[in-house]
Coordinates of C-alpha atoms and ligand atoms in Angstrom, one line a residue:
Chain A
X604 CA 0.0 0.0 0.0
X605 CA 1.4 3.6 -1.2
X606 CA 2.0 6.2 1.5
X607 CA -1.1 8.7 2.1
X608 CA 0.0 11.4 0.2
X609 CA 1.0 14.2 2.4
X610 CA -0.4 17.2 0.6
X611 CA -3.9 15.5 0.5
X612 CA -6.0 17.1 3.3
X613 CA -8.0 15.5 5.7
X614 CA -12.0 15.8 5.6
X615 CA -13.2 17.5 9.1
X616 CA -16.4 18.9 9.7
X617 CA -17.5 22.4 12.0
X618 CA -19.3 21.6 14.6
X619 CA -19.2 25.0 16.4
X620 CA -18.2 28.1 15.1
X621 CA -17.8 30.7 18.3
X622 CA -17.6 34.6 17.6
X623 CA -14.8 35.8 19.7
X624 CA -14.6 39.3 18.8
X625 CA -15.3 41.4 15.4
X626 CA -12.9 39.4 13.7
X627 CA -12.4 36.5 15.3
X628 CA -13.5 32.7 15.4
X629 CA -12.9 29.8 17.3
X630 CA -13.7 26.7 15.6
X631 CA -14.1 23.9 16.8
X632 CA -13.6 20.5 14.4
X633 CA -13.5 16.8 14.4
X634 CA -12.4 14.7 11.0
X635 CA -15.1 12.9 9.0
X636 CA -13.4 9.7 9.6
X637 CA -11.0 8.2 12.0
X638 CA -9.1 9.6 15.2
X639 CA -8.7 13.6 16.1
X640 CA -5.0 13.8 15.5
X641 CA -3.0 13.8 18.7
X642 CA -1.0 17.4 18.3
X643 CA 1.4 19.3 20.8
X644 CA 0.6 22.6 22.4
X645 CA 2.3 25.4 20.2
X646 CA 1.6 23.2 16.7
X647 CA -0.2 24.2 14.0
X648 CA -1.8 22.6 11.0
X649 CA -2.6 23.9 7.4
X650 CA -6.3 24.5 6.8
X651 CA -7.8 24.8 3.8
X652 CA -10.9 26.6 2.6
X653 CA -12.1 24.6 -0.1
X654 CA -11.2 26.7 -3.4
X655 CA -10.0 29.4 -1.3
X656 CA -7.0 29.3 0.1
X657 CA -4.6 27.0 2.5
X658 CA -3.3 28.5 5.6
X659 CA -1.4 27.9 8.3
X660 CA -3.3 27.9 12.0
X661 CA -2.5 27.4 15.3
X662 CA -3.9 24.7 17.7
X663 CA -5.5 26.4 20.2
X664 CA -7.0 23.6 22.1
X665 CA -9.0 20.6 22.5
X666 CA -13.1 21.4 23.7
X667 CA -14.2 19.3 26.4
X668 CA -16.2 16.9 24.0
X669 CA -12.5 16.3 21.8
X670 CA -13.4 19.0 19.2
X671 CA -9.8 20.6 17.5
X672 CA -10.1 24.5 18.4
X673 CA -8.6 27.2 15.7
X674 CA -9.2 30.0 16.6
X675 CA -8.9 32.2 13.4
X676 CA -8.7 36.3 12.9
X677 CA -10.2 37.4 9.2
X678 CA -7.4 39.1 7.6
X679 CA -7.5 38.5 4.2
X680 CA -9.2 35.4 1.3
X681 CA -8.1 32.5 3.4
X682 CA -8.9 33.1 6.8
X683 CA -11.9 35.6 5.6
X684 CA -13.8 32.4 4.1
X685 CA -12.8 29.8 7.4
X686 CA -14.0 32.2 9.4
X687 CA -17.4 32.2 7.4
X688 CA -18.0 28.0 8.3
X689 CA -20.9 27.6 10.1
X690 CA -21.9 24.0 11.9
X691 CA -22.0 21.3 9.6
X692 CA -19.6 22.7 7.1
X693 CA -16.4 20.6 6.2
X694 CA -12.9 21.9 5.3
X695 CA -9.8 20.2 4.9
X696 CA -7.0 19.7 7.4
X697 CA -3.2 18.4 7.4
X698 CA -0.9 18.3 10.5
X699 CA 0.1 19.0 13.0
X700 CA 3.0 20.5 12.2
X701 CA 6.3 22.3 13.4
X702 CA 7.7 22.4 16.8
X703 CA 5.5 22.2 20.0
X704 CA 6.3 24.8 23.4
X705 CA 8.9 22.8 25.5
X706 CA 6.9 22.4 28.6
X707 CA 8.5 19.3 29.6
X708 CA 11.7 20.9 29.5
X709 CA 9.9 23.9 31.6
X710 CA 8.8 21.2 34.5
X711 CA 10.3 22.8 38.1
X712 CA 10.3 26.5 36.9
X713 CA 7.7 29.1 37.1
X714 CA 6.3 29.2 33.9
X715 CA 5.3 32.3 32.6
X716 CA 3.2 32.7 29.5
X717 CA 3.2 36.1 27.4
X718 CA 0.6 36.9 24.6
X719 CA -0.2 39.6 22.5
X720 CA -3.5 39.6 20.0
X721 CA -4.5 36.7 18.7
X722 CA -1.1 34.7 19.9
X723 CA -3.4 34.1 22.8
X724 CA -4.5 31.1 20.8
X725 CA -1.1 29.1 20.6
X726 CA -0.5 30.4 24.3
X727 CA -3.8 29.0 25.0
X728 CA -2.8 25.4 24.3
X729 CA -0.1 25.4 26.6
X730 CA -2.0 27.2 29.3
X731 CA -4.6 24.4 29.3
X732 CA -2.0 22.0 29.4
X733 CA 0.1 23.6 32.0
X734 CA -3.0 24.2 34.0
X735 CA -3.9 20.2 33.3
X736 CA -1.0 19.2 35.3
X737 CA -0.5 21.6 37.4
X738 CA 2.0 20.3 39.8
X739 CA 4.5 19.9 37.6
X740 CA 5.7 23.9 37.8
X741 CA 6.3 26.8 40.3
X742 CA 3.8 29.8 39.8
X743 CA 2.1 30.0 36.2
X744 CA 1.5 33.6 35.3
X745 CA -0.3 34.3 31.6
X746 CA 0.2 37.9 31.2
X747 CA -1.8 38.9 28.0
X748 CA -2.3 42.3 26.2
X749 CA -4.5 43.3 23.8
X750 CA -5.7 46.1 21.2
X751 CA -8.5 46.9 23.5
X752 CA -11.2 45.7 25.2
X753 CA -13.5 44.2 22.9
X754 CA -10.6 42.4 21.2
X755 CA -9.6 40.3 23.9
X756 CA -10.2 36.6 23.3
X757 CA -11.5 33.6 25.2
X758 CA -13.3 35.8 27.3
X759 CA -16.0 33.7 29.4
X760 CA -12.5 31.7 30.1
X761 CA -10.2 34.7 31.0
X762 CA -12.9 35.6 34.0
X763 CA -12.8 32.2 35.3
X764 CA -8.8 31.4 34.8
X765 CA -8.4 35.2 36.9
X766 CA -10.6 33.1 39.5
X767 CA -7.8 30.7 40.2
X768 CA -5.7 30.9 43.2
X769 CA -2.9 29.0 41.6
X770 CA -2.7 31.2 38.6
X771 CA -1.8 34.8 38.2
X772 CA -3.8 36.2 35.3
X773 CA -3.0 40.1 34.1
X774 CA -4.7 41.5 31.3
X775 CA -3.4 45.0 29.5
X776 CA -4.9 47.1 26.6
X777 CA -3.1 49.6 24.4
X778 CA -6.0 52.0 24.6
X779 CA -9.3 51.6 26.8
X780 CA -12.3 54.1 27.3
X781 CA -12.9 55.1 30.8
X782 CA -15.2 52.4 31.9
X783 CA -12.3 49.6 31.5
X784 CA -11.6 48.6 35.0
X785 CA -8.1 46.5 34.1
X786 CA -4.7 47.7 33.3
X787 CA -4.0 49.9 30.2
X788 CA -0.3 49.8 29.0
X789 CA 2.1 47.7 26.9
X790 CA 2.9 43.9 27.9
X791 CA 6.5 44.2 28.4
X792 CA 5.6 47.2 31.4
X793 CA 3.9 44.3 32.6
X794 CA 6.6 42.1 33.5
X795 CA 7.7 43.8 36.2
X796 CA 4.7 43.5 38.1
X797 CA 4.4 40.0 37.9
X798 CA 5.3 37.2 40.5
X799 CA 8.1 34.4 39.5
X800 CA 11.4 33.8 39.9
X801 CA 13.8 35.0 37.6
X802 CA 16.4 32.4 37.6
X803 CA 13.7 29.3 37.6
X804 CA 11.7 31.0 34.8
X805 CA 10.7 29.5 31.5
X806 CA 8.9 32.3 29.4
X807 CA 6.5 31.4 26.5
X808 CA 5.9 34.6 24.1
X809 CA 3.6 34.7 21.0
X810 CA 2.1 37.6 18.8
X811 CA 3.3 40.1 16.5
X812 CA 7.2 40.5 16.4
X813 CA 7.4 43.8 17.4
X814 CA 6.0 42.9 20.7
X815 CA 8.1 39.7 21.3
X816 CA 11.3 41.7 20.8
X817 CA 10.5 44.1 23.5
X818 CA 9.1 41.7 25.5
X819 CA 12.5 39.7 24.9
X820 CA 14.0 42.3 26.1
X821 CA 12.2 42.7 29.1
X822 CA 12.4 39.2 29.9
X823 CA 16.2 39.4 29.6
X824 CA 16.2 43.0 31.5
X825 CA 14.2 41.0 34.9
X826 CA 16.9 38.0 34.5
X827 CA 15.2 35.5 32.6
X828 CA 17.6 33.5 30.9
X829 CA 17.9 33.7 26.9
X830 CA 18.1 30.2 26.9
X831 CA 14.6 29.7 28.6
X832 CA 12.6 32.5 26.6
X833 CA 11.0 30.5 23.7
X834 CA 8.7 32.2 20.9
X835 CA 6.6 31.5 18.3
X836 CA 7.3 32.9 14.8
X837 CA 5.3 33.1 11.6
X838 CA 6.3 33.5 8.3
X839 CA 4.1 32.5 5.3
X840 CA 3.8 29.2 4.4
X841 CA 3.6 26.9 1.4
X842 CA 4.0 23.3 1.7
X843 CA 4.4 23.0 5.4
X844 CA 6.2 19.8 4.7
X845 CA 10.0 21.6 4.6
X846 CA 10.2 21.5 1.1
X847 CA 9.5 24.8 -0.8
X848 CA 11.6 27.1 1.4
X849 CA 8.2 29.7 1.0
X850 CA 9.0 29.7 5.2
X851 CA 12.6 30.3 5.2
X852 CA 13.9 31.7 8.2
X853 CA 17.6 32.2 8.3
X854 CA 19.2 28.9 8.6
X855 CA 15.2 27.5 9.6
X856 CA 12.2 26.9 8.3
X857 CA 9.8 27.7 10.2
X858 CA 7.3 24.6 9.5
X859 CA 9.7 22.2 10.3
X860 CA 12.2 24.0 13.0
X861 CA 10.0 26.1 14.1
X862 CA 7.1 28.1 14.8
X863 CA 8.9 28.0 18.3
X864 CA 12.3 28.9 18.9
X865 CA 14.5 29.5 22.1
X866 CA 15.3 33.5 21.9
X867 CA 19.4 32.8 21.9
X868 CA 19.2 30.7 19.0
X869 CA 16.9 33.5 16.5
X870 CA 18.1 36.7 18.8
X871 CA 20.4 38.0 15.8
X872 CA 17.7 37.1 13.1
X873 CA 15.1 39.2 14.8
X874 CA 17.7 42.1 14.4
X875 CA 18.3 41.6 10.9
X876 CA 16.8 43.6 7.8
X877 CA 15.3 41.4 4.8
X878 CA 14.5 38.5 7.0
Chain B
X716 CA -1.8 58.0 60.3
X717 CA 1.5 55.8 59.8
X718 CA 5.3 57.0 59.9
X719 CA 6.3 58.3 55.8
X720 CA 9.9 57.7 56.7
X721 CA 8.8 53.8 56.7
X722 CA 6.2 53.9 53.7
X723 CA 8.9 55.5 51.6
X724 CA 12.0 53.0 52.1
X725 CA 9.4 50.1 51.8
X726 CA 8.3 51.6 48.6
X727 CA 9.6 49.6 45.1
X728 CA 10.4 53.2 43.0
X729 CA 12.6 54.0 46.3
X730 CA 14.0 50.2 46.9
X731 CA 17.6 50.5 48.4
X732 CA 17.6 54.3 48.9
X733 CA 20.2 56.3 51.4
X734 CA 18.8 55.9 54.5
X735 CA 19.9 59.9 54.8
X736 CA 17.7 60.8 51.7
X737 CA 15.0 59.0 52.7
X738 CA 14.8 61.3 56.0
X739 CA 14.8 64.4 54.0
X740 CA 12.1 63.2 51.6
X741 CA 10.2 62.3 54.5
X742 CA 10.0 66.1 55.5
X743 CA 8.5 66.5 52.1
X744 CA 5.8 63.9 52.5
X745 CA 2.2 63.0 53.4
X746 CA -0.4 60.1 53.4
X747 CA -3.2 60.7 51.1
X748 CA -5.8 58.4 50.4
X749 CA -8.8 58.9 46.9
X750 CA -12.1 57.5 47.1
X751 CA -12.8 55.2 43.4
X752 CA -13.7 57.8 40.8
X753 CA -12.1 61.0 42.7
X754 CA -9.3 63.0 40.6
X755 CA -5.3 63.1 42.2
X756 CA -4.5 65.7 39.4
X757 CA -6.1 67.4 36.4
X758 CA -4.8 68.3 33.3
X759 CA -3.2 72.0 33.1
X760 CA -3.0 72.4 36.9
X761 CA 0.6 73.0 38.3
X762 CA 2.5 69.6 38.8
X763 CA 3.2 70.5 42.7
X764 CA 3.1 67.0 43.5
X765 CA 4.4 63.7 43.3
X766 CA 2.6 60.2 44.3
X767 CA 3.8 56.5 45.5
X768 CA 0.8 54.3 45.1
X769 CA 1.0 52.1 48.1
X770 CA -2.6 50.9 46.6
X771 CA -4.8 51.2 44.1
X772 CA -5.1 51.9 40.5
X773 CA -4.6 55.2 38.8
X774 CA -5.5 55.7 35.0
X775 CA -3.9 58.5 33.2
X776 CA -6.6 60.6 30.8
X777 CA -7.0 62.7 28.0
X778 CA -10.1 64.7 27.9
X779 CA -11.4 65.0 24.4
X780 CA -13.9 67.3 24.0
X781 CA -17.5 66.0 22.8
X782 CA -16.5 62.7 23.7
X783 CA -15.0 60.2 26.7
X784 CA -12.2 60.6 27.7
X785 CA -9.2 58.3 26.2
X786 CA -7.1 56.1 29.1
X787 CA -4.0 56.1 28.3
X788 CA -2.0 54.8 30.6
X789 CA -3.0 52.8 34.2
X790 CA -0.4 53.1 37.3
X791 CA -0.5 50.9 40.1
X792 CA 1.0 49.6 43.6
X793 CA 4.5 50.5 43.7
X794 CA 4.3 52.9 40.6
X795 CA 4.9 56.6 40.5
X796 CA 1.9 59.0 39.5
X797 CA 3.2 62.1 38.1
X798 CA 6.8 62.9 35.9
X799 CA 5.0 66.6 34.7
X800 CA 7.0 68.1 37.9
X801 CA 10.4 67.1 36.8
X802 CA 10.5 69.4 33.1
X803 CA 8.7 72.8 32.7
X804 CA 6.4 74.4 32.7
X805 CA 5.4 71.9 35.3
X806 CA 1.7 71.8 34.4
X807 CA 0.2 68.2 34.3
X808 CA -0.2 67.1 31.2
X809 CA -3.1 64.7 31.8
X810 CA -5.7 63.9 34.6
X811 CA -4.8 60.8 36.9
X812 CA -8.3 59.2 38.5
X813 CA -8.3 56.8 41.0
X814 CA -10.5 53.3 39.7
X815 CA -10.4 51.8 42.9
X816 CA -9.5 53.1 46.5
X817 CA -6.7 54.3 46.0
X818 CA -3.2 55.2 49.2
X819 CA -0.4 56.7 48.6
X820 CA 2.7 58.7 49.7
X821 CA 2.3 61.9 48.1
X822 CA 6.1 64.4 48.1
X823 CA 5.5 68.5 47.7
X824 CA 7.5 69.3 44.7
X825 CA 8.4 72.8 46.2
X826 CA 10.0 71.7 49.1
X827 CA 11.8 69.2 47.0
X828 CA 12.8 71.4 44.8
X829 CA 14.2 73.4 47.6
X830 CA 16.2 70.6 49.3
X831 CA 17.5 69.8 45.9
X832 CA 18.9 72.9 45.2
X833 CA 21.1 72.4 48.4
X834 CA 21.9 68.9 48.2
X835 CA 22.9 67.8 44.9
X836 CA 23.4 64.2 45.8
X837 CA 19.3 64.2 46.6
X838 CA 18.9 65.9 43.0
X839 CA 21.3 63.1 41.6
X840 CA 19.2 60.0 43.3
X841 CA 15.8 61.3 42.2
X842 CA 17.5 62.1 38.3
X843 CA 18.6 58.6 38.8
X844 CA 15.0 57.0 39.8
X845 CA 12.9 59.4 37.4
X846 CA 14.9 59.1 34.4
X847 CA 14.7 55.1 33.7
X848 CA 10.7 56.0 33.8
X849 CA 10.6 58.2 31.3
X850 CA 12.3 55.9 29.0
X851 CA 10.5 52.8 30.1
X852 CA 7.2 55.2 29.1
X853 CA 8.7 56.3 26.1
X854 CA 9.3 53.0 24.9
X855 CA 5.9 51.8 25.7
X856 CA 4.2 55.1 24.2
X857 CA 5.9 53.6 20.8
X858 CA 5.1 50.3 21.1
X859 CA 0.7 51.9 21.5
X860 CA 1.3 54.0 18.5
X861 CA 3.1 51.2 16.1
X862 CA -1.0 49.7 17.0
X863 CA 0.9 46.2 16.9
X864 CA -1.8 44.1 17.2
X865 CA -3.9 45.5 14.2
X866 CA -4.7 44.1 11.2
X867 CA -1.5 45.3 9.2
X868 CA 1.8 44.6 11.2
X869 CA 3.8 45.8 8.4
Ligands
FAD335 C1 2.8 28.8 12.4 C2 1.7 29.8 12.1 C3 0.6 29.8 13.0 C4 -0.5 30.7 12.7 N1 -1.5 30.6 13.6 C5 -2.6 31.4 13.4 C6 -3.7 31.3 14.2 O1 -3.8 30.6 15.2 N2 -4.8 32.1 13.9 C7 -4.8 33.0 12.8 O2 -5.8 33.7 12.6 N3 -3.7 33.1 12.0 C8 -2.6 32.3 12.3 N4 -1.5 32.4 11.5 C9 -1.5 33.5 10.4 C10 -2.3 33.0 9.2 O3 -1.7 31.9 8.7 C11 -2.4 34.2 8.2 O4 -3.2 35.2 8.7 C12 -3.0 33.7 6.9 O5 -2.0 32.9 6.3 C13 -3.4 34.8 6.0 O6 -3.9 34.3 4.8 P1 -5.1 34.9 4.1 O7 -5.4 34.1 2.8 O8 -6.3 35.0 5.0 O9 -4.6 36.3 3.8 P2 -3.6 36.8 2.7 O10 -4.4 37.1 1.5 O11 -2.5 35.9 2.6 O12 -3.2 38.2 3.4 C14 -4.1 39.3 3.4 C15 -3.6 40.4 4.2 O13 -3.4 40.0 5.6 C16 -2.1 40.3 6.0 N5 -1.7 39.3 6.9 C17 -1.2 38.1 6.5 N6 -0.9 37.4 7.6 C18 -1.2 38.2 8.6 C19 -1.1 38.0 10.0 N7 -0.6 36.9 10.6 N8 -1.5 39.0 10.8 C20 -2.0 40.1 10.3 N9 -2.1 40.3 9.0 C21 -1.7 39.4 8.2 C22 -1.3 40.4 4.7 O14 -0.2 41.3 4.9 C23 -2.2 40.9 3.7 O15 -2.3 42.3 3.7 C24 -0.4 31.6 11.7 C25 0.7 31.6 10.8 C26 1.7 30.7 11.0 C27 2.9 30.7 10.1
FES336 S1 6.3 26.1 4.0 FE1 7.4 25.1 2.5 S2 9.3 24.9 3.4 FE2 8.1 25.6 5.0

């Protein structure tokens, strides 16, 4: 028997399609046929919008009932027409793919898990997971900024994770109107108001790159190590398999080395013009 | 009311200060306290005053006539309310509202002013505390207006 043939999509079907904010779904999918695929927190997998487009999207959970969550921001043909599937729909699916966040490697440290925008989705996955088995770290702390405050995702969730005593939960808009009772500011002004230990920190960043260098360099400023700040990095993508170079990052591709990279190893590429 | 001397070396913008220059700031200082909702400073007045936050949350506004007014910053425990006293023409250059109950140390600018002028080294250390803060601000003003999270990062 031949070899599935790895650019052939899988069949999966909507079965909810959750409005997060103006621009923003989560959807939530199992295949037509056969097993969810098991996945790592931080992978993604291609998506395709029958006769639209393929793109690239991050895990960003598992639903309670096993449902794979994307949750998908309407920016242009591609995620435009996923974000129109309603219940019942199909689209196609292949992955997961690219490197997962190192939580294993993170077990004994305070874990501290930085998002901006929408990379509260690929943060998500590890939250849930960290959360999951909790034990396993020192204090977890998801600090996580947005536009404002209609764009924050996973909202219903974010009241109930700021509920939890063993998780510190701060929340920070660019720009608020006067009846926002939370923090307004950048993320990286955030770090120093947060509780972990320096030296037994493992950070987790994702969302735009702007934010994840200054944030890098905040990390780095309060002593966290270079070598235990990870983040996630997007470029566009082709083929996902590590063959059309369309994701070339440096030395990397991101679909196969990446999306997540330790900061010491991509530090000089996020400096670098053309890249 | 409790001892200033004691709030202000326990307080994070003054961590590891001169014992010696916390005694003269001390002479400059007083407890004040803002009910949720109730203004520290407004826009335009004269910056005559500094605050610690020992507690609370402060937003930073810009009034904008015919409509709400735009937060544009918030401050909180162990944050400084107040740079517009540092640079002239020492007007405050925003309004600063308490959200929540809100304590803090609060130091009179003039009588800083007045003991700086004699003791350089006190000048030096509060040059020294006040200047990474504008920075840090600056950088974070730059990093609201690049709008990062919109819908075209480049
Ligand atoms: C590893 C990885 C994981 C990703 N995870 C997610 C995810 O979880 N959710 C999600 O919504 N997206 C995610 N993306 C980004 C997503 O793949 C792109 O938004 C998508 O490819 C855009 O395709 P399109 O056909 O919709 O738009 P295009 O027609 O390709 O682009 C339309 C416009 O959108 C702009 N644009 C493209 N990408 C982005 C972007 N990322 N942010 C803002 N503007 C953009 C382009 O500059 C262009 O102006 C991920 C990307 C990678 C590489
Ligand atoms: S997308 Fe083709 S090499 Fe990465």
């Amino acid at each position: 028997m031949r070899d599935p043939d790895p650019f052939v999509p899988r069949l999966f079907r909507v079965e909810e399609a959750r409005r997060e904010n103006a621009d923003t779904t989560t959807l939530g999918l199992v295949p037509s046929h056969g097993e969810i695929p098991s996945f790592l927190p931080g992978q993604f997998f291609m998506l395709y919008a029958f006769g639209v487009a393929e793109i690239p999207v991050s895990v960003s959970g598992l639903s309670g009932t096993g449902r794979l969550l994307h949750t998908i921001r309407a920016v242009g043909a591609g995620s435009r027409a996923l974000c129109r599937l309603r219940p019942g729909d199909f689209l196609g699916a292949r992955g997961p793919y690219g490197s997962a966040w190192p939580l294993d490697r993170a077990e004994g440290d305070d874990l501290l898990l930085i998002a901006g925008g929408l990379g509260a989705a690929p943060i998500r996955s590890a939250l849930l997971r960290a959360l999951a088995e909790r034990e396993r770290y020192g204090r977890v702390v998801f600090l996580y900024g947005a536009r404002g405050p209609t764009e924050l995702l996973f909202r219903p969730e974010l009241e109930g994770w700021q509920r939890r005593p063993d998780l510190e939960v701060q929340v920070t808009v660019d720009h608020a109107p006067p009846s926002w009772r939370g923090s307004v500011g950048v993320v990286p002004e955030r770090i120093g108001h947060a509780r972990f230990s320096p030296a037994h920190t493992t950070a987790f960043v994702c969302g735009p790159e702007v934010m994840m260098r200054f944030t890098a360099s905040a990390l780095l400023a309060a002593g966290v190590s270079s070598e235990r700040i990870f983040l996630s990095m997007e470029r566009n993508m082709k083929c996902a398999l590590a063959l059309c170079g369309r994701c070339q990052f440096g030395p990397a591709f991101v679909c196969r080395e990446g999306p997540i990279f330790r900061y010491d190893r991509i530090a000089r590429l996020l400096f670098l013009r053309e890249i | 009311m409790s001892d200033p001397k004691i709030a202000l070396a326990g307080h994070r913008f003054f961590s590891g200060i001169d014992p010696a220059i916390v005694e003269t700031l001390a002479e400059c200082a007083r407890e004040v306290s803002f009910a949720a909702g109730e203004y520290l400073v407004r826009e335009g007045e004269p910056a005559d005053r500094f605050f610690l936050l020992e507690y609370g949350t402060v937003a930073l506004e810009l009034h904008r006539p015919g409509r709400d007014p735009l937060v544009l910053e918030t401050i909180h425990e162990g944050e400084v309310v107040g740079t517009s006293w540092v640079v002239p023409p020492y007007r405050w250059s925003a309004d600063a509202r308490a959200l929540d109950l809100v304590r803090a140390i609060a130091i009179d600018v003039r009588c800083l002013r007045g003991k700086s002028d004699s003791d350089p080294k006190l000048g030096y250390e509060l040059l020294k505390r006040f200047l990474p803060l504008f920075v840090q601000r600056l950088e974070a003003v730059r990093l609201q207006l690049l709008d990062v999270y919109g819908k075209s990062p480049d």
